[in-house]
Short mmCIF file of C-alpha atoms and ligand atoms in Angstrom, two decimals:
data_model
loop_
_atom_site.label_atom_id
_atom_site.label_comp_id
_atom_site.label_asym_id
_atom_site.label_seq_id
_atom_site.Cartn_x
_atom_site.Cartn_y
_atom_site.Cartn_z
CA MET A 1 15.67 -24.82 -80.05
CA GLY A 2 16.83 -25.99 -83.45
CA ASP A 3 17.86 -24.32 -86.50
CA PRO A 4 16.82 -20.77 -85.63
CA LEU A 5 17.05 -19.54 -88.89
CA SER A 6 14.77 -22.23 -90.52
CA SER A 7 12.01 -22.22 -87.80
CA LEU A 8 10.87 -20.21 -84.60
CA LYS A 9 7.75 -21.27 -83.16
CA VAL A 10 5.76 -18.61 -80.93
CA VAL A 11 2.63 -19.54 -78.81
CA THR A 12 0.59 -16.61 -78.31
CA VAL A 13 -2.04 -16.45 -75.28
CA VAL A 14 -5.24 -14.56 -75.72
CA GLY A 15 -8.30 -14.49 -73.94
CA ALA A 16 -10.16 -11.57 -73.21
CA ARG A 17 -11.36 -8.62 -75.22
CA PRO A 18 -8.36 -6.16 -75.28
CA GLN A 19 -6.02 -9.22 -76.24
CA PHE A 20 -7.76 -10.09 -79.66
CA ILE A 21 -7.30 -6.46 -80.19
CA LYS A 22 -3.51 -6.18 -79.39
CA ALA A 23 -2.94 -9.70 -81.05
CA ALA A 24 -3.88 -8.30 -84.45
CA PRO A 25 -0.91 -6.38 -85.59
CA LEU A 26 1.83 -8.66 -83.74
CA SER A 27 0.01 -12.01 -85.49
CA LEU A 28 0.20 -9.97 -88.83
CA ALA A 29 4.22 -8.76 -87.80
CA LEU A 30 5.10 -12.18 -86.84
CA ARG A 31 3.62 -13.92 -89.86
CA ALA A 32 5.13 -11.52 -92.35
CA ILE A 33 8.77 -13.18 -90.80
CA PRO A 34 10.37 -16.01 -92.67
CA GLY A 35 10.44 -19.00 -90.63
CA VAL A 36 8.38 -17.59 -87.92
CA GLU A 37 5.56 -19.93 -87.05
CA GLU A 38 2.40 -18.57 -84.57
CA ARG A 39 0.19 -20.53 -82.98
CA LEU A 40 -2.76 -18.68 -81.18
CA LEU A 41 -4.49 -20.05 -78.09
CA HIS A 42 -7.73 -18.44 -77.03
CA THR A 43 -8.73 -19.60 -73.35
CA GLY A 44 -12.36 -18.55 -73.71
CA GLN A 45 -12.34 -16.01 -70.83
CA HIS A 46 -14.21 -13.77 -72.93
CA TYR A 47 -16.71 -15.76 -74.94
CA ASP A 48 -19.87 -13.61 -76.21
CA PRO A 49 -19.64 -13.15 -80.00
CA GLU A 50 -19.47 -9.39 -79.31
CA MET A 51 -16.59 -9.83 -76.80
CA SER A 52 -14.73 -12.16 -78.84
CA GLU A 53 -15.68 -13.43 -82.44
CA VAL A 54 -16.49 -9.90 -84.04
CA PHE A 55 -12.64 -8.75 -83.41
CA PHE A 56 -11.41 -12.01 -85.34
CA GLU A 57 -13.97 -11.11 -88.19
CA GLN A 58 -13.14 -7.43 -88.18
CA MET A 59 -9.28 -7.31 -87.53
CA GLY A 60 -8.72 -10.47 -89.55
CA ILE A 61 -7.16 -12.00 -86.52
CA PRO A 62 -6.15 -15.90 -87.45
CA ARG A 63 -8.64 -18.46 -86.40
CA PRO A 64 -7.16 -19.89 -82.92
CA ASP A 65 -5.23 -23.32 -83.18
CA TYR A 66 -6.73 -23.80 -79.87
CA ARG A 67 -9.80 -22.80 -77.74
CA LEU A 68 -9.88 -23.47 -73.76
CA ASP A 69 -13.44 -22.69 -73.31
CA VAL A 70 -12.55 -21.69 -69.61
CA GLY A 71 -15.47 -19.53 -69.70
CA SER A 72 -16.41 -16.96 -66.46
CA GLY A 73 -15.60 -18.09 -62.93
CA THR A 74 -13.85 -16.69 -59.43
CA HIS A 75 -10.34 -15.57 -60.19
CA GLY A 76 -9.05 -19.03 -58.60
CA ARG A 77 -11.31 -21.29 -60.82
CA GLN A 78 -10.83 -19.07 -64.35
CA THR A 79 -7.14 -18.93 -63.54
CA ALA A 80 -6.60 -22.48 -62.76
CA ALA A 81 -8.52 -23.81 -65.61
CA ALA A 82 -6.62 -21.50 -68.08
CA LEU A 83 -3.54 -22.56 -66.43
CA ALA A 84 -4.21 -26.18 -66.79
CA GLY A 85 -5.22 -25.69 -70.26
CA ILE A 86 -2.49 -23.51 -71.43
CA GLU A 87 -0.10 -26.06 -69.95
CA GLU A 88 -1.09 -28.87 -72.38
CA VAL A 89 -0.93 -27.06 -75.36
CA LEU A 90 2.65 -26.03 -74.24
CA LEU A 91 3.77 -29.21 -73.49
CA ALA A 92 2.44 -30.43 -77.09
CA GLU A 93 3.85 -27.31 -79.18
CA ARG A 94 7.30 -26.91 -77.02
CA PRO A 95 7.51 -23.62 -78.64
CA ASP A 96 10.58 -21.22 -78.66
CA ARG A 97 8.47 -18.03 -77.15
CA VAL A 98 5.36 -17.73 -75.36
CA VAL A 99 3.52 -14.18 -75.43
CA VAL A 100 1.06 -12.85 -73.15
CA PHE A 101 -0.71 -9.54 -73.12
CA GLY A 102 -1.59 -7.32 -70.64
CA ASP A 103 -3.08 -7.82 -67.10
CA THR A 104 -5.73 -10.36 -67.22
CA ASN A 105 -6.35 -13.56 -65.59
CA THR A 106 -5.22 -15.45 -69.05
CA THR A 107 -1.86 -13.13 -68.71
CA LEU A 108 -1.54 -14.91 -65.57
CA ALA A 109 -2.23 -18.47 -66.58
CA GLY A 110 -0.18 -17.82 -69.75
CA ALA A 111 2.68 -16.68 -67.57
CA LEU A 112 2.93 -19.19 -65.13
CA ALA A 113 2.40 -22.22 -67.36
CA ALA A 114 5.38 -21.08 -69.39
CA VAL A 115 7.84 -20.42 -66.84
CA LYS A 116 6.98 -23.51 -64.91
CA LEU A 117 8.38 -25.60 -68.19
CA HIS A 118 11.30 -23.17 -68.79
CA LEU A 119 9.87 -21.76 -71.88
CA PRO A 120 10.82 -18.08 -72.92
CA LEU A 121 8.14 -15.81 -71.89
CA ALA A 122 7.40 -12.16 -73.64
CA HIS A 123 5.00 -9.61 -72.02
CA VAL A 124 3.47 -7.11 -74.11
CA GLU A 125 2.56 -4.33 -71.92
CA ALA A 126 5.00 -4.58 -69.18
CA GLY A 127 5.61 -2.54 -66.23
CA MET A 128 2.20 -0.78 -66.24
CA ARG A 129 1.61 -0.22 -62.34
CA SER A 130 -1.70 1.54 -60.84
CA PHE A 131 0.34 0.89 -57.28
CA ASN A 132 -3.18 -0.59 -56.07
CA ARG A 133 -3.04 -4.18 -55.24
CA ARG A 134 -6.73 -4.54 -54.44
CA MET A 135 -7.05 -4.68 -58.58
CA PRO A 136 -6.91 -7.73 -59.70
CA GLU A 137 -4.98 -6.48 -62.69
CA GLU A 138 -2.18 -5.27 -60.48
CA VAL A 139 -1.40 -8.30 -59.13
CA ASN A 140 -1.64 -10.25 -62.68
CA ARG A 141 0.89 -7.70 -64.16
CA VAL A 142 3.29 -7.57 -61.31
CA VAL A 143 3.64 -11.29 -61.10
CA THR A 144 4.03 -11.52 -64.98
CA ASP A 145 6.65 -9.03 -64.99
CA HIS A 146 8.60 -10.97 -62.48
CA VAL A 147 8.52 -14.06 -64.22
CA ALA A 148 9.01 -12.76 -67.80
CA ASP A 149 12.11 -12.74 -69.75
CA LEU A 150 11.24 -10.12 -72.47
CA HIS A 151 9.47 -6.95 -71.14
CA PHE A 152 8.05 -4.89 -74.19
CA CYS A 153 7.06 -1.48 -72.59
CA ALA A 154 4.94 1.37 -73.80
CA SER A 155 6.14 3.99 -72.20
CA ASP A 156 9.44 5.46 -70.07
CA THR A 157 7.32 5.23 -66.94
CA ALA A 158 6.82 1.51 -67.74
CA VAL A 159 10.62 1.24 -68.11
CA ARG A 160 11.07 2.76 -64.76
CA ASN A 161 8.12 0.99 -62.80
CA LEU A 162 10.33 -2.13 -63.92
CA ALA A 163 13.66 -0.49 -62.78
CA ALA A 164 12.07 0.54 -59.57
CA GLU A 165 11.53 -3.54 -58.81
CA GLY A 166 14.83 -4.61 -60.13
CA VAL A 167 13.63 -5.83 -63.39
CA THR A 168 16.32 -4.35 -65.82
CA ARG A 169 16.93 -7.47 -68.27
CA GLY A 170 15.30 -7.90 -71.69
CA VAL A 171 13.41 -4.68 -71.30
CA HIS A 172 12.19 -3.03 -74.57
CA ARG A 173 10.79 0.05 -75.04
CA VAL A 174 8.68 -0.37 -78.13
CA GLY A 175 5.52 1.93 -77.61
CA ASP A 176 1.91 1.13 -77.52
CA ILE A 177 0.71 -1.69 -79.57
CA LEU A 178 -2.97 -0.07 -79.67
CA ALA A 179 -1.66 2.77 -81.33
CA ASP A 180 -0.75 0.29 -84.33
CA CYS A 181 -4.31 -1.11 -84.37
CA VAL A 182 -5.36 2.48 -84.52
CA ARG A 183 -3.16 3.47 -87.18
CA VAL A 184 -4.43 0.17 -89.16
CA PHE A 185 -8.14 0.44 -88.72
CA GLY A 186 -8.72 3.64 -87.69
CA GLU A 187 -9.29 4.93 -91.38
CA ALA A 188 -11.66 1.98 -92.18
CA ALA A 189 -13.46 2.90 -89.04
CA ASP A 190 -14.37 6.31 -90.29
CA ALA A 191 -15.25 5.15 -93.53
CA ARG A 192 -17.61 2.40 -92.66
CA VAL A 193 -19.40 2.89 -89.84
CA ASP A 194 -22.16 5.46 -90.03
CA VAL A 195 -22.31 6.13 -86.14
CA ALA A 196 -24.93 8.82 -86.17
CA GLY A 197 -27.56 6.53 -87.94
CA ARG A 198 -26.80 3.61 -85.66
CA PHE A 199 -26.81 5.12 -82.27
CA GLY A 200 -29.15 7.92 -82.80
CA VAL A 201 -26.63 10.74 -82.25
CA ALA A 202 -24.87 13.35 -84.28
CA ARG A 203 -21.18 13.43 -85.09
CA GLY A 204 -19.36 15.62 -82.76
CA ARG A 205 -22.84 16.02 -80.35
CA PHE A 206 -22.31 13.12 -78.22
CA ALA A 207 -20.38 11.71 -75.17
CA LEU A 208 -19.07 8.37 -75.20
CA MET A 209 -19.05 5.80 -71.96
CA THR A 210 -17.46 2.46 -70.94
CA CYS A 211 -17.48 1.12 -67.57
CA HIS A 212 -16.17 -2.44 -66.79
CA ARG A 213 -13.82 -2.41 -63.75
CA ALA A 214 -14.34 -4.79 -60.96
CA GLU A 215 -13.98 -1.86 -58.26
CA ASN A 216 -16.86 0.17 -60.17
CA THR A 217 -19.18 -3.05 -61.09
CA ASP A 218 -18.96 -4.88 -57.84
CA ASP A 219 -19.57 -1.73 -55.56
CA ARG A 220 -23.47 -0.55 -56.21
CA GLU A 221 -23.04 2.60 -54.80
CA ALA A 222 -20.18 3.63 -56.74
CA LEU A 223 -21.85 2.38 -59.87
CA ALA A 224 -24.81 4.23 -59.19
CA ARG A 225 -23.24 7.33 -58.32
CA ILE A 226 -21.30 7.08 -61.72
CA LEU A 227 -24.90 6.30 -63.47
CA ALA A 228 -26.49 9.17 -61.63
CA ALA A 229 -23.32 11.40 -62.86
CA VAL A 230 -23.73 10.40 -66.78
CA SER A 231 -27.53 10.80 -66.52
CA ARG A 232 -26.67 14.49 -65.39
CA VAL A 233 -24.16 14.72 -68.63
CA ALA A 234 -26.89 13.16 -70.78
CA GLU A 235 -29.47 16.16 -69.90
CA ARG A 236 -27.00 18.29 -71.81
CA LEU A 237 -25.30 15.57 -74.15
CA PRO A 238 -26.53 12.30 -75.35
CA VAL A 239 -24.52 9.82 -74.39
CA VAL A 240 -23.66 6.30 -75.91
CA PHE A 241 -22.93 3.49 -73.50
CA PRO A 242 -21.65 0.14 -75.04
CA ALA A 243 -22.01 -2.09 -71.89
CA HIS A 244 -19.51 -4.93 -71.16
CA PRO A 245 -21.91 -7.81 -69.82
CA ARG A 246 -20.47 -7.44 -66.22
CA VAL A 247 -21.61 -3.66 -65.90
CA ARG A 248 -24.76 -4.94 -67.70
CA ALA A 249 -25.53 -7.34 -65.36
CA ALA A 250 -24.61 -5.13 -62.22
CA MET A 251 -26.70 -1.99 -63.66
CA GLU A 252 -29.82 -4.07 -62.94
CA GLY A 253 -32.52 -2.07 -61.08
CA LEU A 254 -30.36 0.92 -60.74
CA PRO A 255 -32.09 4.36 -62.64
CA VAL A 256 -30.33 5.58 -65.90
CA GLY A 257 -31.35 8.76 -67.54
CA GLU A 258 -33.24 8.33 -70.81
CA ALA A 259 -30.70 10.03 -72.92
CA VAL A 260 -28.22 7.50 -71.64
CA ARG A 261 -28.07 4.85 -74.74
CA VAL A 262 -27.17 1.75 -73.36
CA THR A 263 -26.01 -0.80 -76.07
CA PRO A 264 -24.47 -4.04 -76.15
CA PRO A 265 -20.39 -4.07 -76.76
CA VAL A 266 -19.76 -3.12 -79.95
CA GLY A 267 -17.48 -4.20 -82.65
CA TYR A 268 -13.73 -2.56 -82.94
CA LEU A 269 -14.18 -0.70 -85.97
CA GLU A 270 -17.81 0.51 -84.48
CA MET A 271 -15.78 1.58 -81.08
CA LEU A 272 -12.98 3.72 -82.89
CA ALA A 273 -15.57 5.71 -85.05
CA LEU A 274 -17.50 6.33 -82.03
CA GLU A 275 -14.31 7.52 -80.27
CA ARG A 276 -13.35 9.73 -83.10
CA SER A 277 -16.47 11.21 -83.63
CA ALA A 278 -17.46 11.66 -79.63
CA VAL A 279 -16.77 15.20 -77.90
CA VAL A 280 -15.87 13.58 -74.52
CA ILE A 281 -15.28 10.12 -73.49
CA LEU A 282 -15.75 8.76 -69.76
CA THR A 283 -14.20 5.17 -68.98
CA ASP A 284 -12.80 3.13 -66.69
CA SER A 285 -10.93 1.19 -69.34
CA GLY A 286 -7.06 1.25 -69.88
CA GLY A 287 -7.16 0.63 -73.56
CA VAL A 288 -10.30 3.24 -74.09
CA GLN A 289 -8.09 6.08 -72.27
CA LYS A 290 -5.16 5.85 -74.82
CA GLU A 291 -7.74 5.71 -77.54
CA ALA A 292 -9.16 9.01 -76.61
CA LEU A 293 -5.72 10.27 -76.61
CA TYR A 294 -4.96 8.94 -80.18
CA ALA A 295 -8.25 10.44 -81.39
CA ARG A 296 -7.91 13.88 -79.78
CA VAL A 297 -10.80 13.28 -77.34
CA PRO A 298 -10.57 14.54 -73.55
CA CYS A 299 -11.20 11.63 -71.46
CA VAL A 300 -12.87 11.34 -67.85
CA THR A 301 -11.75 8.44 -66.28
CA LEU A 302 -13.87 7.02 -63.68
CA ARG A 303 -10.88 5.83 -61.29
CA GLU A 304 -8.92 7.20 -58.54
CA GLU A 305 -5.26 6.24 -60.69
CA THR A 306 -4.21 5.45 -63.92
CA GLU A 307 -1.43 3.72 -65.29
CA TRP A 308 -1.31 5.80 -68.25
CA VAL A 309 0.06 8.85 -66.13
CA GLU A 310 0.80 10.83 -69.74
CA THR A 311 -2.52 11.04 -70.53
CA VAL A 312 -3.13 13.32 -67.23
CA GLU A 313 0.15 15.00 -67.28
CA ALA A 314 -0.80 16.08 -71.02
CA GLY A 315 -4.00 17.33 -69.82
CA TRP A 316 -6.10 15.45 -72.07
CA ASN A 317 -7.26 12.81 -69.06
CA VAL A 318 -8.65 13.66 -65.73
CA LEU A 319 -9.11 10.99 -62.90
CA ALA A 320 -12.41 11.70 -61.54
CA GLY A 321 -13.17 8.84 -59.26
CA THR A 322 -16.73 8.00 -58.62
CA ASP A 323 -17.84 10.91 -57.16
CA GLU A 324 -20.99 12.47 -58.77
CA ASP A 325 -20.30 15.63 -58.79
CA ARG A 326 -16.72 15.38 -59.50
CA ILE A 327 -17.29 13.59 -62.84
CA VAL A 328 -20.10 16.04 -64.23
CA ARG A 329 -17.65 18.99 -63.34
CA ALA A 330 -14.81 17.31 -65.07
CA VAL A 331 -17.05 16.65 -68.07
CA GLU A 332 -18.45 20.39 -67.95
CA ALA A 333 -14.43 21.59 -67.96
CA PHE A 334 -13.77 19.70 -70.99
CA LEU A 335 -17.22 20.98 -72.89
CA ALA A 336 -15.78 24.31 -72.21
CA THR A 337 -12.26 23.86 -73.27
CA ASP A 338 -11.13 24.06 -76.88
CA PRO A 339 -9.51 20.65 -77.66
CA SER A 340 -7.18 22.03 -79.97
CA ARG A 341 -5.64 24.19 -77.23
CA LEU A 342 -4.48 20.60 -75.39
CA PRO A 343 -0.95 19.82 -76.28
CA ASP A 344 -0.07 17.72 -79.35
CA THR A 345 0.86 14.18 -78.13
CA THR A 346 1.73 12.86 -81.43
CA GLY A 347 4.26 9.90 -80.47
CA LEU A 348 3.61 9.96 -76.92
CA TYR A 349 3.17 6.14 -76.78
CA GLY A 350 5.20 5.54 -79.91
CA ASP A 351 4.36 5.56 -83.80
CA GLY A 352 2.08 2.67 -84.35
CA HIS A 353 5.00 0.48 -85.71
CA THR A 354 5.02 -1.18 -82.15
CA ALA A 355 4.12 -4.66 -83.67
CA GLU A 356 7.04 -4.81 -85.81
CA ARG A 357 9.40 -3.93 -83.17
CA ILE A 358 8.10 -6.80 -80.99
CA ALA A 359 8.45 -9.20 -83.67
CA ALA A 360 11.59 -8.43 -84.59
CA VAL A 361 12.82 -9.03 -80.97
CA LEU A 362 10.88 -12.24 -80.86
CA ALA A 363 12.53 -13.78 -83.93
CA GLN A 364 16.34 -13.19 -82.80
CA PRO A 365 17.56 -16.90 -82.46
CA GLU A 366 19.38 -16.44 -79.20
CA ARG A 367 17.34 -17.42 -76.23
CA PRO A 368 16.36 -14.41 -74.18
C1 UD1 B 401 -11.25 -9.02 -67.66
C2 UD1 B 401 -10.18 -8.85 -67.14
C3 UD1 B 401 -9.76 -7.10 -67.17
C4 UD1 B 401 -9.92 -6.42 -68.35
C5 UD1 B 401 -11.09 -6.94 -69.26
C6 UD1 B 401 -11.64 -6.33 -70.70
C7 UD1 B 401 -9.52 -10.18 -65.60
C8 UD1 B 401 -9.29 -10.15 -63.82
N1 UD1 B 401 -10.05 -9.17 -66.04
O1 UD1 B 401 -12.41 -8.46 -67.07
O2 UD1 B 401 -8.38 -6.90 -66.61
O3 UD1 B 401 -9.78 -4.96 -68.48
O4 UD1 B 401 -11.40 -8.50 -69.12
O5 UD1 B 401 -12.49 -6.40 -71.18
O6 UD1 B 401 -9.00 -10.89 -65.91
N2 UD1 B 401 -18.93 -11.95 -69.30
C9 UD1 B 401 -20.11 -12.63 -70.10
N3 UD1 B 401 -19.50 -12.59 -71.45
C10 UD1 B 401 -18.17 -12.75 -71.99
C11 UD1 B 401 -17.16 -12.44 -70.83
C12 UD1 B 401 -17.89 -11.72 -69.63
O7 UD1 B 401 -21.24 -12.21 -69.81
O8 UD1 B 401 -18.23 -13.23 -72.87
C13 UD1 B 401 -19.54 -11.41 -67.84
C14 UD1 B 401 -19.53 -12.85 -66.81
O9 UD1 B 401 -20.47 -12.69 -66.14
C15 UD1 B 401 -18.28 -12.72 -66.15
C16 UD1 B 401 -18.01 -11.10 -65.96
O10 UD1 B 401 -18.51 -10.79 -67.36
O11 UD1 B 401 -18.37 -13.34 -64.91
C17 UD1 B 401 -16.63 -10.82 -65.78
O12 UD1 B 401 -15.76 -11.24 -66.80
P1 UD1 B 401 -14.47 -11.77 -66.58
O13 UD1 B 401 -13.52 -12.25 -67.92
O14 UD1 B 401 -14.07 -12.44 -65.02
O15 UD1 B 401 -13.38 -10.19 -66.14
P2 UD1 B 401 -14.11 -9.04 -66.94
O16 UD1 B 401 -14.68 -8.10 -65.96
O17 UD1 B 401 -14.23 -9.37 -68.15
N1 UDP B 402 -14.02 -2.05 -77.14
C1 UDP B 402 -14.59 -2.40 -78.05
N2 UDP B 402 -15.95 -2.30 -77.79
C2 UDP B 402 -16.57 -2.06 -76.92
C3 UDP B 402 -15.72 -1.44 -75.68
C4 UDP B 402 -14.61 -1.53 -75.89
O1 UDP B 402 -14.30 -2.71 -79.28
O2 UDP B 402 -17.67 -2.37 -76.80
C5 UDP B 402 -12.47 -2.14 -77.27
C6 UDP B 402 -11.84 -0.48 -77.21
O3 UDP B 402 -11.59 0.19 -78.31
C7 UDP B 402 -10.25 -1.39 -76.60
C8 UDP B 402 -10.31 -2.38 -75.94
O4 UDP B 402 -11.86 -2.73 -76.35
O5 UDP B 402 -9.26 -1.22 -77.83
C9 UDP B 402 -10.39 -1.74 -74.40
O6 UDP B 402 -10.82 -3.23 -73.85
P1 UDP B 402 -11.32 -3.41 -72.32
O7 UDP B 402 -11.93 -1.70 -72.14
O8 UDP B 402 -12.64 -4.19 -72.25
O9 UDP B 402 -10.39 -3.57 -71.39
P2 UDP B 402 -9.06 -2.90 -70.86
O10 UDP B 402 -8.38 -2.03 -72.16
O11 UDP B 402 -9.56 -1.77 -70.00
O12 UDP B 402 -8.24 -3.64 -70.07
#
């Protein structure tokens, strides 16, 4: 590993929207440590400007040192292309640490490439489980957790999930790195973005929605029920719906109410500003469920399970699946609730300084 105090090289592997966002604070923290060099590798799993470039611009993420342009494809093709490309970079760089985030095909490819080369692997957002192996993300997480050397967990639940699978070494309970993003970018978002003007809605008078999970977009009947439910919600409250390209394509030909404002995906500052000024959020995103909690906005999750169980236990999140009436009832129940009466969850997933804690562990000279 060379002289650990004079140089330590980290390769950070990203490729999908939430990974660019999570990499922003970690890159900053890593590059602040003397002697640590970071190389950023972008697999190109996400490539549209509004799914990739906008985050680098808005969040000051360093330009990737490597771009693989793997693009879209079946799980096998996409993962294989990323695996082959990442391996080449790792062979050339021979880093001291490889970092992967979350649960996408980019995560899995990065993990496999690293461990096969015997390079120490760190997993950010380790231990999250839905216990639904039909989700591609669940498979990606389980495999990654079982080959990683360092496990950075957002919650006690994640630590327990790992322990239940026999993973107890190298486990660090560091909090949620998305809380860092909210801490760093929240005020800038509020100050810079005129949400009402841009989306034709008034602050505190609209619902925000996102939907992109394969289980919802690839099941036409489930998607039709979700759209019928939000169309009903929109009769009472306009709905802003920044649509992931996956759902945009899947919605083709399905009816959507006029007051549902379907827009292209928005930048991170716009998204934070929208979340902070919505009255209720409907989503199947992992990240957005937590951001709703941080914004103190109730959340209706369009799934039957969540990895972020604390949000549900605290009363800020309700699992509504894809049943039309259930979704509408969940929204109505929240609209009838005064959110100031819901519990204070400050610090539930850490204090917004997760990236510094991860960087400090990564920079320790001993091989994990
Ligand atoms: C992926 C992750 C998911 C994560 C999500 C974040 C996997 C298996 N899934 O899902 O866990 O929550 O990213 O957003 O890795 N597309 C475009 N332009 C783009 C990117 C995608 O048009 O820039 C379209 C393509 O038609 C593509 C489809 O979206 O086939 C799905 O993209 P993909 O990266 O395979 O999965 P996501 O649904 O984005
Ligand atoms: N996000 C964004 N613009 C959008 C939708 C989402 O910036 O139009 C951000 C959101 O604020 C969160 C992250 O993307 O930080 C969540 O990513 P996504 O929902 O794609 O994936 P998941 O978290 O479900 O893996």
